[in-house]
Amino acid sequence: MNLELFLLLGSSLLAIGLYGALSQQSVVMLMMGLELMFNGLVVAAAAFWYYVAPVAEGQVLIVVLMVVMAVEMAVGFAVVTAIFRARDVDMTDMAADLRE
């Protein structure tokens, strides 16, 4: 496989995630779209590092990015679950009422 195919995969994941993040009203679906966008960026970065400079530092940075993304999504889902339990809010339109 060559670099263009991996970059195409990364850009398609980014586009699908962008569509999912902009078109959904559910907070969980919004976060899934954001996760797809991050995964597209990680795939593109990993492929670029592998083909341009195949050293171990790039691979370690990709693993660190994946761990950070997993922790960020876990914290995000915990916040969404806490808001849902406290206020019964699960849509982004209803989350605007939390300011009051």
C-alpha positions as MATLAB code, in Angstrom:
seq = 'MNLELFLLLGSSLLAIGLYGALSQQSVVMLMMGLELMFNGLVVAAAAFWYYVAPVAEGQVLIVVLMVVMAVEMAVGFAVVTAIFRARDVDMTDMAADLRE';
ca = [
       0.000    0.000    0.000;
       1.203    3.498   -0.660;
       0.946    6.848    1.060;
      -1.913    8.127   -1.098;
      -4.254    5.344   -0.002;
      -3.611    6.012    3.685;
      -4.083    9.741    3.191;
      -7.325    9.013    1.325;
      -8.465    6.844    4.237;
      -7.576    9.566    6.738;
      -9.345   12.279    4.749;
     -12.452   10.134    4.306;
     -12.579    9.453    8.059;
     -12.208   13.184    8.656;
     -15.018   13.983    6.209;
     -17.370   11.365    7.665;
     -16.634   12.601   11.177;
     -17.223   16.221   10.154;
     -20.571   15.294    8.614;
     -21.502   13.311   11.735;
     -20.503   16.130   14.070;
     -22.389   18.797   12.138;
     -25.546   16.860   11.301;
     -26.400   15.178   14.604;
     -28.171   16.686   17.589;
     -27.410   13.936   20.057;
     -24.400   14.663   22.229;
     -23.178   11.068   21.969;
     -23.324   11.126   18.159;
     -21.527   14.476   18.165;
     -18.730   12.984   20.232;
     -18.549    9.970   17.915;
     -18.140   12.320   14.962;
     -15.337   14.125   16.771;
     -13.665   10.801   17.508;
     -13.816    9.865   13.824;
     -12.233   13.185   12.928;
      -9.400   12.601   15.409;
      -8.887    9.067   14.091;
      -8.621   10.393   10.539;
      -5.929   12.809   11.649;
      -4.040   10.052   13.469;
      -4.175    7.732   10.434;
      -2.898   10.483    8.154;
      -0.138   11.464   10.584;
       0.959    7.872   11.138;
       1.077    7.172    7.405;
       2.973   10.381    6.743;
       5.515    9.565    9.444;
       5.931    5.990    8.220;
       6.622    6.985    4.637;
       8.636   10.164    5.226;
      10.746    9.313    8.292;
      10.297    5.721    9.512;
      11.697    6.192   13.007;
      10.332    5.000   16.329;
       9.640    8.492   17.706;
       6.737    9.019   15.325;
       5.160    5.713   16.259;
       5.497    6.480   19.963;
       3.850    9.865   19.448;
       0.938    8.198   17.632;
       0.454    5.766   20.534;
       0.508    8.689   22.988;
      -2.085   10.501   20.841;
      -4.336    7.436   20.856;
      -4.110    7.191   24.661;
      -4.883   10.901   25.044;
      -7.876   10.554   22.703;
      -9.209    7.596   24.682;
      -8.895    9.464   27.986;
     -10.507   12.574   26.480;
     -13.470   10.577   25.193;
     -13.878    8.785   28.538;
     -13.962   12.112   30.385;
     -16.363   13.537   27.795;
     -18.755   10.604   28.152;
     -18.557   10.891   31.940;
     -19.525   14.574   31.741;
     -22.377   13.806   29.338;
     -23.615   11.020   31.619;
     -23.482   13.315   34.646;
     -25.404   16.055   32.823;
     -27.973   13.527   31.612;
     -28.512   12.166   35.111;
     -28.735   15.614   36.708;
     -30.851   17.468   34.141;
     -32.135   14.783   31.723;
     -30.446   16.567   28.787;
     -29.311   14.448   25.836;
     -29.594   16.795   22.847;
     -27.381   19.743   22.010;
     -30.381   22.065   21.688;
     -31.443   21.336   25.260;
     -27.899   21.867   26.543;
     -28.259   25.613   25.859;
     -30.732   25.722   28.752;
     -27.934   24.814   31.180;
     -26.670   28.402   31.186;
     -29.666   29.610   33.153;
];
